[in-house]
């Protein structure tokens, strides 16, 4: 799909009309399949920052992810202010001098996801939210990458005054802990598909 705006009517439908009298809203299977199969992790971004309207659509789709007992055991923080984005990136590099470069991979929007430590399904549910975010973003022409490295580096840097100040600024609730990061932004590359092992799925007769 060259023009992802073709996906907008579907997104608008699921966001605006989560249910209707005739049952669940239907989206074109071809469109969904195309979005699923063409998403790639993006590690090179244009400088333009996605608008708040676009980001709000993306994160609305995120929280429509299923979760066990609908507990929604996630908290999400989105950093789209370029100065604060730079502060996070600089703080991680300064506190981890041996780590290579920008662990957010050039993304212009930083996403921090914390999970409810008291919920046994929270990691799974945060994964579902993350995938909704990445697919919705892709449908809107916004690239994404799921990122474990900044989580590891931020954890390793606790005690550093600047990192602690920035983590406080995320203000996750008590009982929640940073679990995963993501980067978003407009793609400045078109990576090839990474191979998939189709033998991982077997039909059992
Ligand atoms: C839990 C998780 C953590 C990841 N952490 C990183 C990371 O720290 N840095 C990075 O560049 N990519 C990271 N990725 C992206 C994967 O490398 C990527 O999804 C995988 O190679 C498949 O490529 P694709 O997303 O383009 O299909 C992560 C993905 C997941 C699901």
mmCIF file of C-alpha atoms and ligand atoms in Angstrom:
data_model
loop_
_atom_site.group_PDB
_atom_site.id
_atom_site.type_symbol
_atom_site.label_atom_id
_atom_site.label_comp_id
_atom_site.label_asym_id
_atom_site.label_seq_id
_atom_site.Cartn_x
_atom_site.Cartn_y
_atom_site.Cartn_z
ATOM 1 C CA UNK A 1 0.000 0.000 0.000
ATOM 2 C CA UNK A 2 1.790 3.135 -1.177
ATOM 3 C CA UNK A 3 -0.625 5.533 0.508
ATOM 4 C CA UNK A 4 -1.388 4.582 4.081
ATOM 5 C CA UNK A 5 -4.177 7.130 4.184
ATOM 6 C CA UNK A 6 -6.176 4.267 2.690
ATOM 7 C CA UNK A 7 -6.049 2.762 6.170
ATOM 8 C CA UNK A 8 -7.517 5.869 7.826
ATOM 9 C CA UNK A 9 -11.187 4.983 7.330
ATOM 10 C CA UNK A 10 -10.580 1.680 9.120
ATOM 11 C CA UNK A 11 -8.823 3.394 12.008
ATOM 12 C CA UNK A 12 -11.505 6.043 12.230
ATOM 13 C CA UNK A 13 -14.076 3.249 12.394
ATOM 14 C CA UNK A 14 -12.438 1.339 15.224
ATOM 15 C CA UNK A 15 -11.665 4.495 17.166
ATOM 16 C CA UNK A 16 -15.022 6.200 16.719
ATOM 17 C CA UNK A 17 -17.328 3.175 16.664
ATOM 18 C CA UNK A 18 -15.998 0.437 18.916
ATOM 19 C CA UNK A 19 -19.356 -1.342 18.583
ATOM 20 C CA UNK A 20 -22.577 -0.910 16.657
ATOM 21 C CA UNK A 21 -26.013 -2.512 16.414
ATOM 22 C CA UNK A 22 -25.044 -4.801 13.579
ATOM 23 C CA UNK A 23 -22.098 -6.215 15.576
ATOM 24 C CA UNK A 24 -18.370 -5.568 15.531
ATOM 25 C CA UNK A 25 -17.210 -3.121 12.875
ATOM 26 C CA UNK A 26 -15.644 -4.829 9.922
ATOM 27 C CA UNK A 27 -12.375 -3.714 8.357
ATOM 28 C CA UNK A 28 -11.051 -4.835 5.038
ATOM 29 C CA UNK A 29 -9.080 -8.018 5.667
ATOM 30 C CA UNK A 30 -6.768 -7.111 2.782
ATOM 31 C CA UNK A 31 -5.954 -3.782 4.439
ATOM 32 C CA UNK A 32 -5.242 -5.318 7.831
ATOM 33 C CA UNK A 33 -3.091 -8.049 6.306
ATOM 34 C CA UNK A 34 -1.139 -5.480 4.311
ATOM 35 C CA UNK A 35 -0.480 -3.322 7.381
ATOM 36 C CA UNK A 36 0.612 -6.383 9.366
ATOM 37 C CA UNK A 37 2.966 -7.647 6.677
ATOM 38 C CA UNK A 38 4.536 -4.296 5.741
ATOM 39 C CA UNK A 39 5.383 -2.932 9.215
ATOM 40 C CA UNK A 40 9.116 -2.791 9.834
ATOM 41 C CA UNK A 41 11.215 -1.570 12.724
ATOM 42 C CA UNK A 42 12.471 1.875 11.722
ATOM 43 C CA UNK A 43 15.885 3.074 12.866
ATOM 44 C CA UNK A 44 16.271 6.227 10.756
ATOM 45 C CA UNK A 45 13.761 9.071 11.090
ATOM 46 C CA UNK A 46 13.005 12.428 9.508
ATOM 47 C CA UNK A 47 13.210 15.437 11.819
ATOM 48 C CA UNK A 48 9.496 16.296 11.517
ATOM 49 C CA UNK A 49 7.593 15.297 14.657
ATOM 50 C CA UNK A 50 4.150 13.656 14.238
ATOM 51 C CA UNK A 51 1.334 15.951 15.348
ATOM 52 C CA UNK A 52 -0.488 15.563 18.647
ATOM 53 C CA UNK A 53 -3.656 14.620 16.694
ATOM 54 C CA UNK A 54 -1.814 11.807 14.965
ATOM 55 C CA UNK A 55 -0.214 10.638 18.211
ATOM 56 C CA UNK A 56 -3.557 10.710 20.010
ATOM 57 C CA UNK A 57 -5.074 8.468 17.314
ATOM 58 C CA UNK A 58 -2.157 6.067 17.628
ATOM 59 C CA UNK A 59 -2.387 5.784 21.415
ATOM 60 C CA UNK A 60 -6.166 5.500 21.337
ATOM 61 C CA UNK A 61 -5.671 2.442 19.149
ATOM 62 C CA UNK A 62 -3.039 1.308 21.683
ATOM 63 C CA UNK A 63 -5.453 1.239 24.597
ATOM 64 C CA UNK A 64 -8.051 -0.647 22.557
ATOM 65 C CA UNK A 65 -5.734 -3.648 22.894
ATOM 66 C CA UNK A 66 -7.235 -6.533 24.833
ATOM 67 C CA UNK A 67 -6.064 -7.114 28.396
ATOM 68 C CA UNK A 68 -6.812 -9.850 30.880
ATOM 69 C CA UNK A 69 -10.105 -9.023 32.657
ATOM 70 C CA UNK A 70 -9.827 -5.608 30.942
ATOM 71 C CA UNK A 71 -7.497 -4.510 33.754
ATOM 72 C CA UNK A 72 -5.438 -2.343 31.351
ATOM 73 C CA UNK A 73 -2.350 -2.874 33.553
ATOM 74 C CA UNK A 74 -0.253 -0.331 31.694
ATOM 75 C CA UNK A 75 0.786 3.301 31.992
ATOM 76 C CA UNK A 76 2.123 5.038 28.906
ATOM 77 C CA UNK A 77 4.163 8.219 28.700
ATOM 78 C CA UNK A 78 4.730 9.938 25.372
ATOM 79 C CA UNK A 79 7.541 12.466 25.026
ATOM 80 C CA UNK A 80 7.209 14.550 21.852
ATOM 81 C CA UNK A 81 8.838 17.802 22.983
ATOM 82 C CA UNK A 82 12.165 17.887 21.088
ATOM 83 C CA UNK A 83 14.016 19.462 24.027
ATOM 84 C CA UNK A 84 12.840 16.789 26.437
ATOM 85 C CA UNK A 85 13.533 14.066 23.856
ATOM 86 C CA UNK A 86 17.111 15.326 23.614
ATOM 87 C CA UNK A 87 17.412 15.471 27.401
ATOM 88 C CA UNK A 88 16.412 11.804 27.724
ATOM 89 C CA UNK A 89 18.793 10.732 24.971
ATOM 90 C CA UNK A 90 21.686 12.779 26.349
ATOM 91 C CA UNK A 91 21.106 11.548 29.906
ATOM 92 C CA UNK A 92 21.170 7.905 28.825
ATOM 93 C CA UNK A 93 24.399 8.399 26.861
ATOM 94 C CA UNK A 94 26.049 10.394 29.668
ATOM 95 C CA UNK A 95 25.158 7.784 32.286
ATOM 96 C CA UNK A 96 26.205 4.845 30.085
ATOM 97 C CA UNK A 97 29.433 5.985 28.391
ATOM 98 C CA UNK A 98 30.200 2.477 27.120
ATOM 99 C CA UNK A 99 26.835 2.076 25.369
ATOM 100 C CA UNK A 100 26.785 2.891 21.649
ATOM 101 C CA UNK A 101 24.954 6.114 20.670
ATOM 102 C CA UNK A 102 21.249 6.784 20.622
ATOM 103 C CA UNK A 103 19.411 3.774 22.031
ATOM 104 C CA UNK A 104 16.171 5.364 20.743
ATOM 105 C CA UNK A 105 17.476 4.869 17.215
ATOM 106 C CA UNK A 106 16.880 8.422 16.026
ATOM 107 C CA UNK A 107 13.172 8.428 16.908
ATOM 108 C CA UNK A 108 11.599 11.859 17.364
ATOM 109 C CA UNK A 109 8.936 10.660 19.805
ATOM 110 C CA UNK A 110 9.861 8.564 22.836
ATOM 111 C CA UNK A 111 7.403 6.169 24.426
ATOM 112 C CA UNK A 112 7.746 4.712 27.901
ATOM 113 C CA UNK A 113 5.474 1.871 28.975
ATOM 114 C CA UNK A 114 5.221 0.701 32.563
ATOM 115 C CA UNK A 115 3.441 -2.437 33.719
ATOM 116 C CA UNK A 116 1.463 -3.100 36.896
ATOM 117 C CA UNK A 117 3.761 -5.396 38.877
ATOM 118 C CA UNK A 118 0.819 -6.885 40.784
ATOM 119 C CA UNK A 119 -0.875 -8.144 37.603
ATOM 120 C CA UNK A 120 0.377 -11.511 36.346
ATOM 121 C CA UNK A 121 -0.638 -10.720 32.753
ATOM 122 C CA UNK A 122 0.680 -7.168 32.635
ATOM 123 C CA UNK A 123 3.744 -7.908 30.529
ATOM 124 C CA UNK A 124 1.635 -9.745 27.971
ATOM 125 C CA UNK A 125 -0.950 -6.975 27.961
ATOM 126 C CA UNK A 126 1.730 -4.280 27.526
ATOM 127 C CA UNK A 127 2.992 -6.266 24.545
ATOM 128 C CA UNK A 128 -0.463 -6.230 23.004
ATOM 129 C CA UNK A 129 -0.759 -2.476 23.560
ATOM 130 C CA UNK A 130 2.671 -1.963 22.009
ATOM 131 C CA UNK A 131 1.763 -3.905 18.890
ATOM 132 C CA UNK A 132 -1.475 -1.937 18.505
ATOM 133 C CA UNK A 133 0.568 1.275 18.743
ATOM 134 C CA UNK A 134 3.085 0.127 16.129
ATOM 135 C CA UNK A 135 0.427 -1.097 13.692
ATOM 136 C CA UNK A 136 -1.743 1.984 14.105
ATOM 137 C CA UNK A 137 1.338 4.159 13.607
ATOM 138 C CA UNK A 138 2.263 2.264 10.466
ATOM 139 C CA UNK A 139 -1.269 2.656 9.144
ATOM 140 C CA UNK A 140 -0.858 6.417 9.547
ATOM 141 C CA UNK A 141 2.568 6.505 7.887
ATOM 142 C CA UNK A 142 4.440 6.808 11.185
ATOM 143 C CA UNK A 143 7.392 4.501 11.753
ATOM 144 C CA UNK A 144 8.149 2.760 15.024
ATOM 145 C CA UNK A 145 10.607 0.548 16.815
ATOM 146 C CA UNK A 146 10.136 -1.437 19.996
ATOM 147 C CA UNK A 147 13.140 -0.857 22.275
ATOM 148 C CA UNK A 148 14.474 -2.901 25.168
ATOM 149 C CA UNK A 149 17.896 -1.243 25.226
ATOM 150 C CA UNK A 150 16.858 2.117 26.750
ATOM 151 C CA UNK A 151 14.991 0.258 29.486
ATOM 152 C CA UNK A 152 18.147 -1.643 30.364
ATOM 153 C CA UNK A 153 20.284 1.513 30.215
ATOM 154 C CA UNK A 154 17.845 3.585 32.282
ATOM 155 C CA UNK A 155 17.681 0.857 34.930
ATOM 156 C CA UNK A 156 21.481 0.636 35.018
ATOM 157 C CA UNK A 157 21.698 4.417 35.454
ATOM 158 C CA UNK A 158 19.369 4.761 38.448
ATOM 159 C CA UNK A 159 21.141 6.889 41.049
ATOM 160 C CA UNK A 160 22.352 9.296 38.368
ATOM 161 C CA UNK A 161 20.771 12.645 39.268
ATOM 162 C CA UNK A 162 19.644 13.554 35.736
ATOM 163 C CA UNK A 163 18.256 10.080 34.965
ATOM 164 C CA UNK A 164 16.388 10.015 38.292
ATOM 165 C CA UNK A 165 14.947 13.475 37.600
ATOM 166 C CA UNK A 166 13.744 12.368 34.167
ATOM 167 C CA UNK A 167 12.257 9.132 35.510
ATOM 168 C CA UNK A 168 10.450 11.163 38.188
ATOM 169 C CA UNK A 169 9.087 13.349 35.420
ATOM 170 C CA UNK A 170 7.469 10.258 33.830
ATOM 171 C CA UNK A 171 5.575 9.930 37.121
ATOM 172 C CA UNK A 172 4.534 6.312 36.914
ATOM 173 C CA UNK A 173 2.184 5.257 39.702
ATOM 174 C CA UNK A 174 3.419 3.268 42.675
ATOM 175 C CA UNK A 175 3.479 -0.411 41.789
ATOM 176 C CA UNK A 176 4.268 0.288 38.133
ATOM 177 C CA UNK A 177 7.713 -0.164 36.631
ATOM 178 C CA UNK A 178 9.200 0.834 33.284
ATOM 179 C CA UNK A 179 8.885 -2.284 31.135
ATOM 180 C CA UNK A 180 9.377 -1.301 27.493
ATOM 181 C CA UNK A 181 10.208 1.708 25.361
ATOM 182 C CA UNK A 182 9.304 2.540 21.801
ATOM 183 C CA UNK A 183 10.444 5.129 19.300
ATOM 184 C CA UNK A 184 8.123 6.778 16.790
ATOM 185 C CA UNK A 185 8.574 9.244 13.955
ATOM 186 C CA UNK A 186 8.397 9.638 10.206
ATOM 187 C CA UNK A 187 10.539 6.959 8.530
ATOM 188 C CA UNK A 188 13.643 7.975 6.629
ATOM 189 C CA UNK A 189 14.416 4.451 5.464
ATOM 190 C CA UNK A 190 12.571 1.500 3.949
ATOM 191 C CA UNK A 191 14.142 -1.578 5.532
ATOM 192 C CA UNK A 192 13.864 -4.975 3.903
ATOM 193 C CA UNK A 193 11.693 -7.557 5.600
ATOM 194 C CA UNK A 194 13.472 -9.656 8.217
ATOM 195 C CA UNK A 195 13.111 -13.399 7.563
ATOM 196 C CA UNK A 196 10.455 -15.334 9.477
ATOM 197 C CA UNK A 197 10.611 -19.019 10.379
ATOM 198 C CA UNK A 198 7.328 -20.450 9.172
ATOM 199 C CA UNK A 199 8.096 -23.846 10.723
ATOM 200 C CA UNK A 200 7.352 -22.293 14.133
ATOM 201 C CA UNK A 201 3.672 -22.765 13.339
ATOM 202 C CA UNK A 202 2.318 -26.266 12.886
ATOM 203 C CA UNK A 203 -1.189 -27.477 12.346
ATOM 204 C CA UNK A 204 -1.992 -30.435 14.551
ATOM 205 C CA UNK A 205 -4.301 -32.942 12.835
HETATM 206 C C1 LIG B 1 10.847 -6.725 23.062
HETATM 207 C C2 LIG B 1 11.617 -6.120 21.915
HETATM 208 C C3 LIG B 1 12.770 -5.401 22.183
HETATM 209 C C4 LIG B 1 13.466 -4.811 21.122
HETATM 210 N N1 LIG B 1 14.558 -4.038 21.412
HETATM 211 C C5 LIG B 1 15.208 -3.407 20.399
HETATM 212 C C6 LIG B 1 16.296 -2.539 20.694
HETATM 213 O O1 LIG B 1 16.662 -2.327 21.849
HETATM 214 N N2 LIG B 1 16.917 -1.921 19.655
HETATM 215 C C7 LIG B 1 16.530 -2.119 18.356
HETATM 216 O O2 LIG B 1 17.131 -1.534 17.451
HETATM 217 N N3 LIG B 1 15.492 -2.937 18.035
HETATM 218 C C8 LIG B 1 14.822 -3.594 19.036
HETATM 219 N N4 LIG B 1 13.733 -4.390 18.752
HETATM 220 C C9 LIG B 1 13.286 -4.551 17.356
HETATM 221 C C10 LIG B 1 13.619 -5.943 16.796
HETATM 222 O O3 LIG B 1 14.999 -6.027 16.535
HETATM 223 C C11 LIG B 1 12.781 -6.187 15.515
HETATM 224 O O4 LIG B 1 11.410 -6.159 15.843
HETATM 225 C C12 LIG B 1 13.112 -7.523 14.862
HETATM 226 O O5 LIG B 1 14.444 -7.553 14.396
HETATM 227 C C13 LIG B 1 12.201 -7.836 13.670
HETATM 228 O O6 LIG B 1 12.279 -6.801 12.701
HETATM 229 P P1 LIG B 1 10.958 -6.007 12.248
HETATM 230 O O7 LIG B 1 10.374 -5.367 13.466
HETATM 231 O O8 LIG B 1 11.431 -5.006 11.235
HETATM 232 O O9 LIG B 1 10.007 -7.005 11.646
HETATM 233 C C14 LIG B 1 13.024 -4.986 19.776
HETATM 234 C C15 LIG B 1 11.850 -5.707 19.543
HETATM 235 C C16 LIG B 1 11.156 -6.252 20.583
HETATM 236 C C17 LIG B 1 9.865 -6.996 20.280
#
